[in-house]
Amino acid sequence: CDFYGTLAGNGKNNNIFKLLLSKNSNTATKILNAIKNDFLSFEKYVDSIVKQGIKKFKAANRQKKLKFILWGTDTDTKLPGAGSKIATGLNNYFKVPVYFYNREKNIMKGSVRAGFSKNLNVVDSLKINPELFIRFGGHPRASGFYILKKNIPALKTSLEKFYKEHQILISKRQLFS
């Protein structure tokens, strides 16, 4: 409830804050309905973008050409957490690392998810060219980054190199296991 309650803003505009201060059940019900509507809008948006991604990348996946997905939108979703949910949805479907980005003010905000792989650290994939990013961080299965739009093509090249090298390392480990 807290996450979706914050979609309306922080401080006194936060629906959770308003709910805690509500003086009667009618006001509380209205606030809970607003939180529910925010939640439903959020889920509908995430679902629509995940479906677009599935449609976009399905053919490449069938051809076994999909090593990772780098994809995003140049619009500001104004929905905190949408990028990570979209990346998770595509990662769950395709079982490849997903780097999803969207505009946040004048920069691109990205979320990376690779929850399926024990042999992969997605932060390492970003460390190859740290100069591309405004900032990045996370843990082996999930990370986030801020990048200028002009650096996204270089990020794609960097990721292609990383996953080519990563695949070679996995193949060598399998040979000697």
PDB file of C-alpha atoms in Angstrom:
ATOM      1  CA  CYS A   1       0.000   0.000   0.000  1.00  0.00           C
ATOM      2  CA  ASP A   2       2.811   2.428   0.860  1.00  0.00           C
ATOM      3  CA  PHE A   3       4.422   2.313  -2.597  1.00  0.00           C
ATOM      4  CA  TYR A   4       1.199   3.031  -4.450  1.00  0.00           C
ATOM      5  CA  GLY A   5       0.176   5.574  -1.860  1.00  0.00           C
ATOM      6  CA  THR A   6       3.237   7.638  -2.731  1.00  0.00           C
ATOM      7  CA  LEU A   7       2.303   8.037  -6.392  1.00  0.00           C
ATOM      8  CA  ALA A   8       0.357  11.198  -5.567  1.00  0.00           C
ATOM      9  CA  GLY A   9       3.468  12.856  -4.114  1.00  0.00           C
ATOM     10  CA  ASN A  10       5.381  13.259  -0.908  1.00  0.00           C
ATOM     11  CA  GLY A  11       4.615  14.999   2.362  1.00  0.00           C
ATOM     12  CA  LYS A  12       1.083  16.208   2.889  1.00  0.00           C
ATOM     13  CA  ASN A  13       0.066  15.146  -0.631  1.00  0.00           C
ATOM     14  CA  ASN A  14       0.971  11.522   0.053  1.00  0.00           C
ATOM     15  CA  ASN A  15      -2.135   9.328   0.164  1.00  0.00           C
ATOM     16  CA  ILE A  16      -0.731   7.206   2.986  1.00  0.00           C
ATOM     17  CA  PHE A  17      -0.089  10.328   5.047  1.00  0.00           C
ATOM     18  CA  LYS A  18      -3.643  11.501   4.326  1.00  0.00           C
ATOM     19  CA  LEU A  19      -5.017   8.070   5.243  1.00  0.00           C
ATOM     20  CA  LEU A  20      -3.220   8.084   8.596  1.00  0.00           C
ATOM     21  CA  LEU A  21      -4.635  11.516   9.379  1.00  0.00           C
ATOM     22  CA  SER A  22      -8.165  10.859   8.122  1.00  0.00           C
ATOM     23  CA  LYS A  23     -10.779  11.609  10.752  1.00  0.00           C
ATOM     24  CA  ASN A  24     -13.608   9.399   9.552  1.00  0.00           C
ATOM     25  CA  SER A  25     -14.333   6.255   7.576  1.00  0.00           C
ATOM     26  CA  ASN A  26     -15.765   8.145   4.572  1.00  0.00           C
ATOM     27  CA  THR A  27     -12.523  10.052   4.075  1.00  0.00           C
ATOM     28  CA  ALA A  28     -10.476   6.897   4.638  1.00  0.00           C
ATOM     29  CA  THR A  29     -12.557   5.023   2.052  1.00  0.00           C
ATOM     30  CA  LYS A  30     -12.022   7.789  -0.535  1.00  0.00           C
ATOM     31  CA  ILE A  31      -8.283   7.729   0.056  1.00  0.00           C
ATOM     32  CA  LEU A  32      -8.132   3.923  -0.154  1.00  0.00           C
ATOM     33  CA  ASN A  33     -10.057   4.088  -3.431  1.00  0.00           C
ATOM     34  CA  ALA A  34      -7.546   6.627  -4.749  1.00  0.00           C
ATOM     35  CA  ILE A  35      -4.690   4.284  -3.782  1.00  0.00           C
ATOM     36  CA  LYS A  36      -6.485   1.381  -5.476  1.00  0.00           C
ATOM     37  CA  ASN A  37      -7.010   3.435  -8.645  1.00  0.00           C
ATOM     38  CA  ASP A  38      -3.324   4.420  -8.659  1.00  0.00           C
ATOM     39  CA  PHE A  39      -2.397   0.768  -8.254  1.00  0.00           C
ATOM     40  CA  LEU A  40      -4.676  -0.351 -11.099  1.00  0.00           C
ATOM     41  CA  SER A  41      -3.354   2.395 -13.415  1.00  0.00           C
ATOM     42  CA  PHE A  42       0.201   1.431 -12.550  1.00  0.00           C
ATOM     43  CA  GLU A  43      -0.397  -2.279 -13.209  1.00  0.00           C
ATOM     44  CA  LYS A  44      -2.241  -1.551 -16.474  1.00  0.00           C
ATOM     45  CA  TYR A  45       0.608   0.633 -17.725  1.00  0.00           C
ATOM     46  CA  VAL A  46       3.291  -1.910 -16.765  1.00  0.00           C
ATOM     47  CA  ASP A  47       1.319  -4.747 -18.360  1.00  0.00           C
ATOM     48  CA  SER A  48       0.884  -2.826 -21.623  1.00  0.00           C
ATOM     49  CA  ILE A  49       4.605  -2.046 -21.894  1.00  0.00           C
ATOM     50  CA  VAL A  50       5.606  -5.636 -21.042  1.00  0.00           C
ATOM     51  CA  LYS A  51       3.239  -6.899 -23.779  1.00  0.00           C
ATOM     52  CA  GLN A  52       4.825  -4.461 -26.263  1.00  0.00           C
ATOM     53  CA  GLY A  53       8.254  -5.777 -25.308  1.00  0.00           C
ATOM     54  CA  ILE A  54       7.189  -9.401 -25.693  1.00  0.00           C
ATOM     55  CA  LYS A  55       5.833  -8.649 -29.149  1.00  0.00           C
ATOM     56  CA  LYS A  56       8.977  -6.729 -30.102  1.00  0.00           C
ATOM     57  CA  PHE A  57      11.518  -9.338 -28.968  1.00  0.00           C
ATOM     58  CA  LYS A  58       9.660 -12.643 -29.476  1.00  0.00           C
ATOM     59  CA  ALA A  59      11.108 -13.379 -32.940  1.00  0.00           C
ATOM     60  CA  ALA A  60      14.706 -12.758 -31.817  1.00  0.00           C
ATOM     61  CA  ASN A  61      14.105 -15.018 -28.823  1.00  0.00           C
ATOM     62  CA  ARG A  62      12.783 -17.843 -31.045  1.00  0.00           C
ATOM     63  CA  GLN A  63      15.932 -17.568 -33.147  1.00  0.00           C
ATOM     64  CA  LYS A  64      18.069 -17.814 -29.985  1.00  0.00           C
ATOM     65  CA  LYS A  65      19.661 -14.450 -30.840  1.00  0.00           C
ATOM     66  CA  LEU A  66      18.566 -12.760 -27.643  1.00  0.00           C
ATOM     67  CA  LYS A  67      21.448 -12.457 -25.140  1.00  0.00           C
ATOM     68  CA  PHE A  68      20.006  -9.400 -23.388  1.00  0.00           C
ATOM     69  CA  ILE A  69      17.365  -6.734 -23.946  1.00  0.00           C
ATOM     70  CA  LEU A  70      18.189  -3.025 -23.965  1.00  0.00           C
ATOM     71  CA  TRP A  71      14.973  -1.163 -24.578  1.00  0.00           C
ATOM     72  CA  GLY A  72      13.089   1.834 -23.344  1.00  0.00           C
ATOM     73  CA  THR A  73      11.007   4.874 -23.958  1.00  0.00           C
ATOM     74  CA  ASP A  74      11.801   8.549 -24.315  1.00  0.00           C
ATOM     75  CA  THR A  75       8.811   9.535 -22.190  1.00  0.00           C
ATOM     76  CA  ASP A  76       8.594  10.205 -18.485  1.00  0.00           C
ATOM     77  CA  THR A  77       6.212   7.610 -17.022  1.00  0.00           C
ATOM     78  CA  LYS A  78       5.749   9.657 -13.826  1.00  0.00           C
ATOM     79  CA  LEU A  79       5.174   6.275 -12.153  1.00  0.00           C
ATOM     80  CA  PRO A  80       7.947   5.441  -9.665  1.00  0.00           C
ATOM     81  CA  GLY A  81       8.960   1.801  -9.911  1.00  0.00           C
ATOM     82  CA  ALA A  82       7.422   1.157 -13.335  1.00  0.00           C
ATOM     83  CA  GLY A  83      10.800   0.596 -14.990  1.00  0.00           C
ATOM     84  CA  SER A  84      11.835  -2.090 -12.530  1.00  0.00           C
ATOM     85  CA  LYS A  85       8.469  -3.879 -12.854  1.00  0.00           C
ATOM     86  CA  ILE A  86       8.722  -3.751 -16.670  1.00  0.00           C
ATOM     87  CA  ALA A  87      12.286  -5.082 -16.599  1.00  0.00           C
ATOM     88  CA  THR A  88      11.185  -7.851 -14.219  1.00  0.00           C
ATOM     89  CA  GLY A  89       8.241  -8.802 -16.423  1.00  0.00           C
ATOM     90  CA  LEU A  90      10.399  -9.069 -19.541  1.00  0.00           C
ATOM     91  CA  ASN A  91      13.152 -10.876 -17.643  1.00  0.00           C
ATOM     92  CA  ASN A  92      10.658 -13.430 -16.350  1.00  0.00           C
ATOM     93  CA  TYR A  93       9.296 -14.010 -19.853  1.00  0.00           C
ATOM     94  CA  PHE A  94      12.532 -14.168 -21.859  1.00  0.00           C
ATOM     95  CA  LYS A  95      15.009 -15.358 -19.189  1.00  0.00           C
ATOM     96  CA  VAL A  96      17.650 -12.907 -20.416  1.00  0.00           C
ATOM     97  CA  PRO A  97      18.951  -9.787 -18.654  1.00  0.00           C
ATOM     98  CA  VAL A  98      16.726  -6.788 -19.303  1.00  0.00           C
ATOM     99  CA  TYR A  99      17.883  -3.168 -19.294  1.00  0.00           C
ATOM    100  CA  PHE A 100      14.768  -0.999 -19.464  1.00  0.00           C
ATOM    101  CA  TYR A 101      14.997   2.784 -19.455  1.00  0.00           C
ATOM    102  CA  ASN A 102      12.662   5.755 -19.577  1.00  0.00           C
ATOM    103  CA  ARG A 103      13.041   9.501 -19.406  1.00  0.00           C
ATOM    104  CA  GLU A 104      13.120  11.118 -16.009  1.00  0.00           C
ATOM    105  CA  LYS A 105      13.318  14.880 -16.426  1.00  0.00           C
ATOM    106  CA  ASN A 106      16.245  15.415 -18.822  1.00  0.00           C
ATOM    107  CA  ILE A 107      18.057  12.077 -18.361  1.00  0.00           C
ATOM    108  CA  MET A 108      17.290   8.404 -18.847  1.00  0.00           C
ATOM    109  CA  LYS A 109      16.662   6.248 -15.781  1.00  0.00           C
ATOM    110  CA  GLY A 110      17.258   2.529 -16.219  1.00  0.00           C
ATOM    111  CA  SER A 111      16.427  -0.654 -14.358  1.00  0.00           C
ATOM    112  CA  VAL A 112      18.234  -3.928 -14.918  1.00  0.00           C
ATOM    113  CA  ARG A 113      16.855  -7.341 -13.957  1.00  0.00           C
ATOM    114  CA  ALA A 114      18.445 -10.783 -14.350  1.00  0.00           C
ATOM    115  CA  GLY A 115      16.854 -12.842 -11.605  1.00  0.00           C
ATOM    116  CA  PHE A 116      17.316 -16.187 -13.357  1.00  0.00           C
ATOM    117  CA  SER A 117      21.107 -16.391 -13.633  1.00  0.00           C
ATOM    118  CA  LYS A 118      23.496 -17.453 -10.890  1.00  0.00           C
ATOM    119  CA  ASN A 119      26.508 -16.956 -13.197  1.00  0.00           C
ATOM    120  CA  LEU A 120      25.882 -13.298 -13.891  1.00  0.00           C
ATOM    121  CA  ASN A 121      26.411 -10.035 -12.070  1.00  0.00           C
ATOM    122  CA  VAL A 122      24.576  -7.241 -13.895  1.00  0.00           C
ATOM    123  CA  VAL A 123      26.517  -4.573 -12.018  1.00  0.00           C
ATOM    124  CA  ASP A 124      29.659  -5.968 -13.684  1.00  0.00           C
ATOM    125  CA  SER A 125      28.005  -5.369 -17.065  1.00  0.00           C
ATOM    126  CA  LEU A 126      27.723  -1.679 -16.179  1.00  0.00           C
ATOM    127  CA  LYS A 127      31.253  -1.433 -14.742  1.00  0.00           C
ATOM    128  CA  ILE A 128      32.830  -2.126 -18.141  1.00  0.00           C
ATOM    129  CA  ASN A 129      32.252   1.490 -19.221  1.00  0.00           C
ATOM    130  CA  PRO A 130      31.403   3.454 -16.074  1.00  0.00           C
ATOM    131  CA  GLU A 131      32.032   6.728 -17.896  1.00  0.00           C
ATOM    132  CA  LEU A 132      28.784   6.184 -19.843  1.00  0.00           C
ATOM    133  CA  PHE A 133      26.710   6.701 -16.706  1.00  0.00           C
ATOM    134  CA  ILE A 134      25.787   9.575 -14.485  1.00  0.00           C
ATOM    135  CA  ARG A 135      25.584   6.935 -11.772  1.00  0.00           C
ATOM    136  CA  PHE A 136      24.744   3.246 -11.367  1.00  0.00           C
ATOM    137  CA  GLY A 137      24.628   0.572  -8.708  1.00  0.00           C
ATOM    138  CA  GLY A 138      22.818  -2.441  -7.397  1.00  0.00           C
ATOM    139  CA  HIS A 139      23.464  -6.088  -6.727  1.00  0.00           C
ATOM    140  CA  PRO A 140      24.165  -9.141  -8.929  1.00  0.00           C
ATOM    141  CA  ARG A 141      20.549  -9.743 -10.074  1.00  0.00           C
ATOM    142  CA  ALA A 142      19.207  -6.181 -10.160  1.00  0.00           C
ATOM    143  CA  SER A 143      20.612  -2.728 -10.642  1.00  0.00           C
ATOM    144  CA  GLY A 144      19.738   0.740 -11.756  1.00  0.00           C
ATOM    145  CA  PHE A 145      21.417   3.492 -13.700  1.00  0.00           C
ATOM    146  CA  TYR A 146      21.135   7.079 -14.896  1.00  0.00           C
ATOM    147  CA  ILE A 147      22.485   7.828 -18.367  1.00  0.00           C
ATOM    148  CA  LEU A 148      22.325  10.562 -20.973  1.00  0.00           C
ATOM    149  CA  LYS A 149      20.235   9.580 -23.993  1.00  0.00           C
ATOM    150  CA  LYS A 150      23.203  10.162 -26.314  1.00  0.00           C
ATOM    151  CA  ASN A 151      25.128   7.379 -24.470  1.00  0.00           C
ATOM    152  CA  ILE A 152      22.550   4.620 -25.061  1.00  0.00           C
ATOM    153  CA  PRO A 153      24.094   3.433 -28.387  1.00  0.00           C
ATOM    154  CA  ALA A 154      27.482   3.143 -26.653  1.00  0.00           C
ATOM    155  CA  LEU A 155      25.794   1.220 -23.823  1.00  0.00           C
ATOM    156  CA  LYS A 156      24.387  -1.237 -26.362  1.00  0.00           C
ATOM    157  CA  THR A 157      27.856  -1.790 -27.836  1.00  0.00           C
ATOM    158  CA  SER A 158      29.311  -2.241 -24.352  1.00  0.00           C
ATOM    159  CA  LEU A 159      26.614  -4.783 -23.410  1.00  0.00           C
ATOM    160  CA  GLU A 160      27.123  -6.730 -26.639  1.00  0.00           C
ATOM    161  CA  LYS A 161      30.824  -7.030 -25.789  1.00  0.00           C
ATOM    162  CA  PHE A 162      30.102  -7.980 -22.174  1.00  0.00           C
ATOM    163  CA  TYR A 163      27.619 -10.734 -23.092  1.00  0.00           C
ATOM    164  CA  LYS A 164      29.845 -12.123 -25.827  1.00  0.00           C
ATOM    165  CA  GLU A 165      32.703 -12.414 -23.299  1.00  0.00           C
ATOM    166  CA  HIS A 166      30.338 -13.698 -20.603  1.00  0.00           C
ATOM    167  CA  GLN A 167      29.114 -16.470 -22.922  1.00  0.00           C
ATOM    168  CA  ILE A 168      32.691 -17.534 -23.649  1.00  0.00           C
ATOM    169  CA  LEU A 169      33.427 -17.732 -19.900  1.00  0.00           C
ATOM    170  CA  ILE A 170      30.330 -19.852 -19.262  1.00  0.00           C
ATOM    171  CA  SER A 171      31.241 -22.180 -22.126  1.00  0.00           C
ATOM    172  CA  LYS A 172      34.782 -22.607 -20.709  1.00  0.00           C
ATOM    173  CA  ARG A 173      33.389 -23.357 -17.235  1.00  0.00           C
ATOM    174  CA  GLN A 174      31.119 -26.031 -18.714  1.00  0.00           C
ATOM    175  CA  LEU A 175      34.072 -27.629 -20.514  1.00  0.00           C
ATOM    176  CA  PHE A 176      36.122 -27.911 -17.342  1.00  0.00           C
ATOM    177  CA  SER A 177      33.345 -28.818 -14.904  1.00  0.00           C
TER     178      SER A 177
END
